[in-house]
PDB file of C-alpha atoms in Angstrom:
ATOM      1  CA  LEU A   1       0.000   0.000   0.000  1.00 44.00           C
ATOM      2  CA  ALA A   2       2.902   2.310   0.646  1.00 46.00           C
ATOM      3  CA  LEU A   3       3.759   2.089  -3.063  1.00 44.00           C
ATOM      4  CA  CYS A   4       0.316   3.367  -4.146  1.00 47.00           C
ATOM      5  CA  ASP A   5       0.424   6.897  -5.432  1.00 52.00           C
ATOM      6  CA  ASP A   6      -2.670   9.060  -5.275  1.00 55.00           C
ATOM      7  CA  SER A   7      -2.364  10.495  -8.776  1.00 57.00           C
ATOM      8  CA  ASP A   8      -5.663   8.779  -9.673  1.00 57.00           C
ATOM      9  CA  GLY A   9      -7.515  10.270  -6.710  1.00 64.00           C
ATOM     10  CA  GLY A  10      -7.213   7.156  -4.555  1.00 74.00           C
ATOM     11  CA  ARG A  11      -8.719   4.669  -7.010  1.00 82.00           C
ATOM     12  CA  TRP A  12      -5.559   2.524  -7.028  1.00 86.00           C
ATOM     13  CA  HIS A  13      -5.618   2.356  -3.224  1.00 85.00           C
ATOM     14  CA  PHE A  14      -9.276   1.316  -3.388  1.00 89.00           C
ATOM     15  CA  THR A  15      -8.448  -1.446  -5.891  1.00 89.00           C
ATOM     16  CA  VAL A  16      -5.646  -2.838  -3.748  1.00 92.00           C
ATOM     17  CA  ILE A  17      -7.825  -2.926  -0.606  1.00 92.00           C
ATOM     18  CA  HIS A  18     -10.667  -4.478  -2.613  1.00 90.00           C
ATOM     19  CA  GLU A  19      -8.401  -7.264  -3.893  1.00 92.00           C
ATOM     20  CA  LEU A  20      -6.945  -7.847  -0.418  1.00 93.00           C
ATOM     21  CA  GLY A  21     -10.506  -8.308   0.816  1.00 91.00           C
ATOM     22  CA  TRP A  22     -11.206 -10.962  -1.829  1.00 88.00           C
ATOM     23  CA  LEU A  23      -7.939 -12.715  -1.029  1.00 91.00           C
ATOM     24  CA  ALA A  24      -8.932 -12.846   2.646  1.00 91.00           C
ATOM     25  CA  TYR A  25     -12.354 -14.178   1.633  1.00 87.00           C
ATOM     26  CA  VAL A  26     -10.845 -16.970  -0.480  1.00 84.00           C
ATOM     27  CA  ALA A  27      -8.426 -17.791   2.359  1.00 89.00           C
ATOM     28  CA  GLY A  28     -11.362 -18.054   4.777  1.00 88.00           C
ATOM     29  CA  ASP A  29     -10.142 -15.256   7.035  1.00 92.00           C
ATOM     30  CA  VAL A  30     -13.479 -13.839   8.194  1.00 90.00           C
ATOM     31  CA  ALA A  31     -12.084 -11.032  10.367  1.00 93.00           C
ATOM     32  CA  GLU A  32      -9.699  -9.797   7.661  1.00 95.00           C
ATOM     33  CA  THR A  33     -12.428 -10.017   5.008  1.00 92.00           C
ATOM     34  CA  ARG A  34     -14.736  -7.885   7.146  1.00 91.00           C
ATOM     35  CA  ARG A  35     -11.974  -5.373   7.886  1.00 94.00           C
ATOM     36  CA  ARG A  36     -10.950  -4.999   4.244  1.00 94.00           C
ATOM     37  CA  PHE A  37     -14.499  -4.798   2.898  1.00 91.00           C
ATOM     38  CA  GLN A  38     -15.358  -2.182   5.523  1.00 92.00           C
ATOM     39  CA  GLN A  39     -12.361  -0.197   4.261  1.00 93.00           C
ATOM     40  CA  VAL A  40     -13.662  -0.664   0.707  1.00 93.00           C
ATOM     41  CA  LEU A  41     -16.988   0.879   1.716  1.00 91.00           C
ATOM     42  CA  GLU A  42     -15.296   3.818   3.437  1.00 92.00           C
ATOM     43  CA  LEU A  43     -12.980   4.435   0.470  1.00 93.00           C
ATOM     44  CA  SER A  44     -15.879   4.234  -1.993  1.00 91.00           C
ATOM     45  CA  GLN A  45     -17.682   6.940  -0.015  1.00 91.00           C
ATOM     46  CA  GLN A  46     -14.567   9.142  -0.050  1.00 92.00           C
ATOM     47  CA  LEU A  47     -14.075   8.634  -3.789  1.00 92.00           C
ATOM     48  CA  ASN A  48     -17.732   9.311  -4.613  1.00 91.00           C
ATOM     49  CA  ASP A  49     -17.340   6.925  -7.550  1.00 90.00           C
ATOM     50  CA  PRO A  50     -20.402   4.862  -8.595  1.00 92.00           C
ATOM     51  CA  PHE A  51     -18.317   1.888  -9.754  1.00 91.00           C
ATOM     52  CA  CYS A  52     -16.386   1.771  -6.470  1.00 92.00           C
ATOM     53  CA  SER A  53     -19.670   2.077  -4.595  1.00 93.00           C
ATOM     54  CA  ALA A  54     -21.082  -0.853  -6.591  1.00 94.00           C
ATOM     55  CA  GLN A  55     -18.054  -2.961  -5.726  1.00 93.00           C
ATOM     56  CA  ALA A  56     -18.346  -2.045  -2.042  1.00 93.00           C
ATOM     57  CA  HIS A  57     -22.033  -2.988  -1.894  1.00 95.00           C
ATOM     58  CA  HIS A  58     -21.287  -6.217  -3.771  1.00 93.00           C
ATOM     59  CA  CYS A  59     -18.644  -7.079  -1.152  1.00 92.00           C
ATOM     60  CA  LEU A  60     -21.026  -6.289   1.711  1.00 93.00           C
ATOM     61  CA  GLY A  61     -23.672  -8.494   0.128  1.00 93.00           C
ATOM     62  CA  VAL A  62     -21.182 -11.357   0.068  1.00 89.00           C
ATOM     63  CA  ILE A  63     -20.345 -10.871   3.758  1.00 90.00           C
ATOM     64  CA  LEU A  64     -23.993 -10.643   4.775  1.00 92.00           C
ATOM     65  CA  SER A  65     -25.037 -13.740   2.826  1.00 90.00           C
ATOM     66  CA  THR A  66     -21.958 -15.873   3.481  1.00 86.00           C
ATOM     67  CA  TYR A  67     -20.906 -15.046   7.023  1.00 89.00           C
ATOM     68  CA  ASP A  68     -24.000 -13.556   8.639  1.00 91.00           C
ATOM     69  CA  ASP A  69     -26.746 -15.530   6.870  1.00 88.00           C
ATOM     70  CA  ASP A  70     -28.640 -12.218   6.636  1.00 92.00           C
ATOM     71  CA  ASN A  71     -30.311 -12.722   3.286  1.00 89.00           C
ATOM     72  CA  GLU A  72     -32.569  -9.662   3.545  1.00 91.00           C
ATOM     73  CA  GLN A  73     -29.674  -7.244   4.113  1.00 94.00           C
ATOM     74  CA  ALA A  74     -27.608  -9.081   1.507  1.00 93.00           C
ATOM     75  CA  HIS A  75     -30.474  -8.633  -0.967  1.00 93.00           C
ATOM     76  CA  ASP A  76     -30.482  -4.883  -0.242  1.00 94.00           C
ATOM     77  CA  MET A  77     -26.710  -4.616  -0.781  1.00 95.00           C
ATOM     78  CA  TYR A  78     -26.855  -6.659  -3.985  1.00 94.00           C
ATOM     79  CA  SER A  79     -29.737  -4.525  -5.270  1.00 93.00           C
ATOM     80  CA  ILE A  80     -27.723  -1.339  -4.762  1.00 95.00           C
ATOM     81  CA  ALA A  81     -24.684  -2.928  -6.418  1.00 95.00           C
ATOM     82  CA  ALA A  82     -26.767  -4.148  -9.372  1.00 93.00           C
ATOM     83  CA  ALA A  83     -28.264  -0.710 -10.010  1.00 95.00           C
ATOM     84  CA  GLU A  84     -24.844   0.963  -9.827  1.00 95.00           C
ATOM     85  CA  TYR A  85     -23.148  -1.638 -12.036  1.00 93.00           C
ATOM     86  CA  LYS A  86     -25.905  -1.263 -14.612  1.00 92.00           C
ATOM     87  CA  ALA A  87     -25.606   2.542 -14.511  1.00 94.00           C
ATOM     88  CA  CYS A  88     -21.845   2.164 -15.106  1.00 91.00           C
ATOM     89  CA  GLY A  89     -22.468  -0.136 -18.072  1.00 90.00           C
ATOM     90  CA  ARG A  90     -20.855  -3.141 -16.350  1.00 88.00           C
ATOM     91  CA  MET A  91     -23.345  -5.778 -17.422  1.00 86.00           C
ATOM     92  CA  ASP A  92     -20.875  -8.549 -16.577  1.00 82.00           C
ATOM     93  CA  LEU A  93     -20.895  -7.537 -12.902  1.00 86.00           C
ATOM     94  CA  TYR A  94     -24.598  -6.650 -13.000  1.00 88.00           C
ATOM     95  CA  SER A  95     -25.368 -10.191 -14.163  1.00 85.00           C
ATOM     96  CA  GLU A  96     -23.120 -11.662 -11.453  1.00 85.00           C
ATOM     97  CA  VAL A  97     -24.930  -9.741  -8.717  1.00 89.00           C
ATOM     98  CA  ARG A  98     -28.332 -10.678 -10.169  1.00 88.00           C
ATOM     99  CA  PHE A  99     -27.144 -14.289  -9.978  1.00 84.00           C
ATOM    100  CA  HIS A 100     -26.447 -13.815  -6.253  1.00 87.00           C
ATOM    101  CA  VAL A 101     -29.948 -12.382  -5.771  1.00 89.00           C
ATOM    102  CA  GLN A 102     -31.460 -15.385  -7.550  1.00 85.00           C
ATOM    103  CA  GLN A 103     -29.492 -17.690  -5.244  1.00 84.00           C
ATOM    104  CA  LEU A 104     -30.862 -15.867  -2.193  1.00 88.00           C
ATOM    105  CA  SER A 105     -34.366 -16.675  -3.468  1.00 87.00           C
ATOM    106  CA  VAL A 106     -33.449 -20.351  -3.694  1.00 84.00           C
ATOM    107  CA  ARG A 107     -32.055 -20.276  -0.139  1.00 83.00           C
ATOM    108  CA  ARG A 108     -35.250 -18.725   1.182  1.00 85.00           C
ATOM    109  CA  GLY A 109     -37.285 -21.382  -0.613  1.00 85.00           C
ATOM    110  CA  ASP A 110     -39.051 -18.739  -2.707  1.00 87.00           C
ATOM    111  CA  LEU A 111     -39.211 -20.817  -5.882  1.00 85.00           C
ATOM    112  CA  ALA A 112     -41.457 -18.364  -7.739  1.00 87.00           C
ATOM    113  CA  MET A 113     -38.916 -15.562  -7.191  1.00 87.00           C
ATOM    114  CA  ALA A 114     -36.060 -17.935  -8.021  1.00 84.00           C
ATOM    115  CA  GLN A 115     -37.791 -18.885 -11.290  1.00 84.00           C
ATOM    116  CA  ALA A 116     -38.317 -15.187 -12.144  1.00 87.00           C
ATOM    117  CA  GLY A 117     -34.645 -14.558 -11.374  1.00 84.00           C
ATOM    118  CA  GLN A 118     -33.659 -17.443 -13.613  1.00 81.00           C
ATOM    119  CA  GLU A 119     -35.755 -16.034 -16.454  1.00 84.00           C
ATOM    120  CA  GLU A 120     -34.032 -12.657 -16.083  1.00 85.00           C
ATOM    121  CA  LEU A 121     -30.630 -14.333 -15.984  1.00 81.00           C
ATOM    122  CA  ASN A 122     -31.442 -16.225 -19.180  1.00 78.00           C
ATOM    123  CA  THR A 123     -31.525 -12.827 -20.912  1.00 83.00           C
ATOM    124  CA  LEU A 124     -28.137 -11.876 -19.428  1.00 80.00           C
ATOM    125  CA  THR A 125     -26.046 -14.983 -20.135  1.00 76.00           C
ATOM    126  CA  ALA A 126     -24.101 -13.279 -22.925  1.00 75.00           C
ATOM    127  CA  TYR A 127     -22.586 -10.970 -20.287  1.00 75.00           C
ATOM    128  CA  PHE A 128     -21.537 -13.722 -17.864  1.00 74.00           C
ATOM    129  CA  PRO A 129     -17.833 -14.172 -17.163  1.00 72.00           C
ATOM    130  CA  MET A 130     -16.767 -17.841 -17.397  1.00 74.00           C
ATOM    131  CA  HIS A 131     -16.964 -18.512 -13.653  1.00 71.00           C
ATOM    132  CA  VAL A 132     -20.504 -17.120 -13.497  1.00 73.00           C
ATOM    133  CA  ARG A 133     -21.536 -19.336 -16.435  1.00 78.00           C
ATOM    134  CA  ALA A 134     -20.378 -22.356 -14.444  1.00 79.00           C
ATOM    135  CA  TRP A 135     -22.107 -21.203 -11.252  1.00 75.00           C
ATOM    136  CA  TYR A 136     -25.257 -20.437 -13.216  1.00 79.00           C
ATOM    137  CA  ALA A 137     -25.416 -23.905 -14.757  1.00 81.00           C
ATOM    138  CA  SER A 138     -24.943 -25.356 -11.282  1.00 80.00           C
ATOM    139  CA  ALA A 139     -27.685 -23.107  -9.872  1.00 78.00           C
ATOM    140  CA  GLN A 140     -30.050 -24.101 -12.664  1.00 80.00           C
ATOM    141  CA  THR A 141     -29.424 -27.715 -11.691  1.00 82.00           C
ATOM    142  CA  GLU A 142     -30.419 -26.994  -8.094  1.00 80.00           C
ATOM    143  CA  LEU A 143     -33.512 -25.043  -9.091  1.00 78.00           C
ATOM    144  CA  CYS A 144     -34.672 -27.798 -11.466  1.00 80.00           C
ATOM    145  CA  ILE A 145     -34.253 -30.370  -8.705  1.00 82.00           C
ATOM    146  CA  LEU A 146     -36.291 -28.215  -6.308  1.00 78.00           C
ATOM    147  CA  MET A 147     -38.972 -27.763  -8.978  1.00 76.00           C
ATOM    148  CA  GLN A 148     -39.003 -31.538  -9.627  1.00 82.00           C
ATOM    149  CA  ARG A 149     -37.677 -31.363 -13.189  1.00 80.00           C
ATOM    150  CA  PRO A 150     -34.940 -34.031 -13.089  1.00 84.00           C
ATOM    151  CA  GLY A 151     -34.399 -34.243 -16.854  1.00 86.00           C
ATOM    152  CA  GLU A 152     -33.556 -30.540 -17.074  1.00 85.00           C
ATOM    153  CA  ALA A 153     -31.445 -30.839 -13.923  1.00 84.00           C
ATOM    154  CA  LEU A 154     -29.219 -33.470 -15.557  1.00 89.00           C
ATOM    155  CA  THR A 155     -28.666 -31.284 -18.623  1.00 88.00           C
ATOM    156  CA  HIS A 156     -27.625 -28.321 -16.468  1.00 83.00           C
ATOM    157  CA  ALA A 157     -25.463 -30.514 -14.222  1.00 86.00           C
ATOM    158  CA  ALA A 158     -23.541 -31.790 -17.254  1.00 88.00           C
ATOM    159  CA  GLU A 159     -23.021 -28.219 -18.476  1.00 86.00           C
ATOM    160  CA  ALA A 160     -21.833 -27.094 -15.028  1.00 82.00           C
ATOM    161  CA  LEU A 161     -19.368 -29.958 -14.784  1.00 84.00           C
ATOM    162  CA  THR A 162     -17.988 -29.229 -18.260  1.00 85.00           C
ATOM    163  CA  ARG A 163     -17.580 -25.519 -17.512  1.00 80.00           C
ATOM    164  CA  PHE A 164     -15.900 -26.131 -14.150  1.00 77.00           C
ATOM    165  CA  ARG A 165     -13.498 -28.598 -15.765  1.00 79.00           C
ATOM    166  CA  THR A 166     -12.769 -26.077 -18.524  1.00 79.00           C
ATOM    167  CA  MET A 167     -11.624 -23.681 -15.805  1.00 73.00           C
ATOM    168  CA  GLY A 168      -9.125 -26.280 -14.612  1.00 66.00           C
ATOM    169  CA  ASN A 169     -11.113 -27.963 -11.882  1.00 55.00           C
ATOM    170  CA  ARG A 170     -10.740 -31.684 -12.567  1.00 52.00           C
ATOM    171  CA  ASN A 171     -13.341 -32.733 -10.020  1.00 50.00           C
ATOM    172  CA  GLY A 172     -15.842 -30.161 -11.213  1.00 45.00           C
ATOM    173  CA  GLU A 173     -15.338 -27.934  -8.188  1.00 49.00           C
ATOM    174  CA  CYS A 174     -15.076 -24.184  -8.588  1.00 44.00           C
ATOM    175  CA  VAL A 175     -12.408 -22.380  -6.607  1.00 41.00           C
ATOM    176  CA  VAL A 176     -12.774 -18.971  -8.238  1.00 37.00           C
TER     177      VAL A 176
END
């Protein structure tokens, strides 16, 4: 961090802290993830940058849904992030956050909302980064199982496995 110059108004510093937060998340360090993502939120407010704000709200949604099991608050954070990503023209990240929202519906057992989310996501698949395409195929599998459509579930499961393996995961497990 000491090497970061502020010639870009602090955006580089924001990016470094943001990435450190994701590294802590992947490493399973809950306290460090919270600390870094809280810094991300504070920096985004200082920068007054909609894209940074979207990233901060996305991070908070992850914390709330993963660590706190607070799906309502996570939904609120993801909704803010989605609107800001869309306003910034980042449909790749917008679609990723909408995927998270759809997954919250599945967790809550709200299959009607999950189905509506899946229909919206079907219109966004062209924007998905590779890891989201794999997650999405996996999520479609789960939703089809819950909706008692086993034939469709098998098709999506095969797609998910293929995509995960394409990313280098031999056992079909995603580590992204």
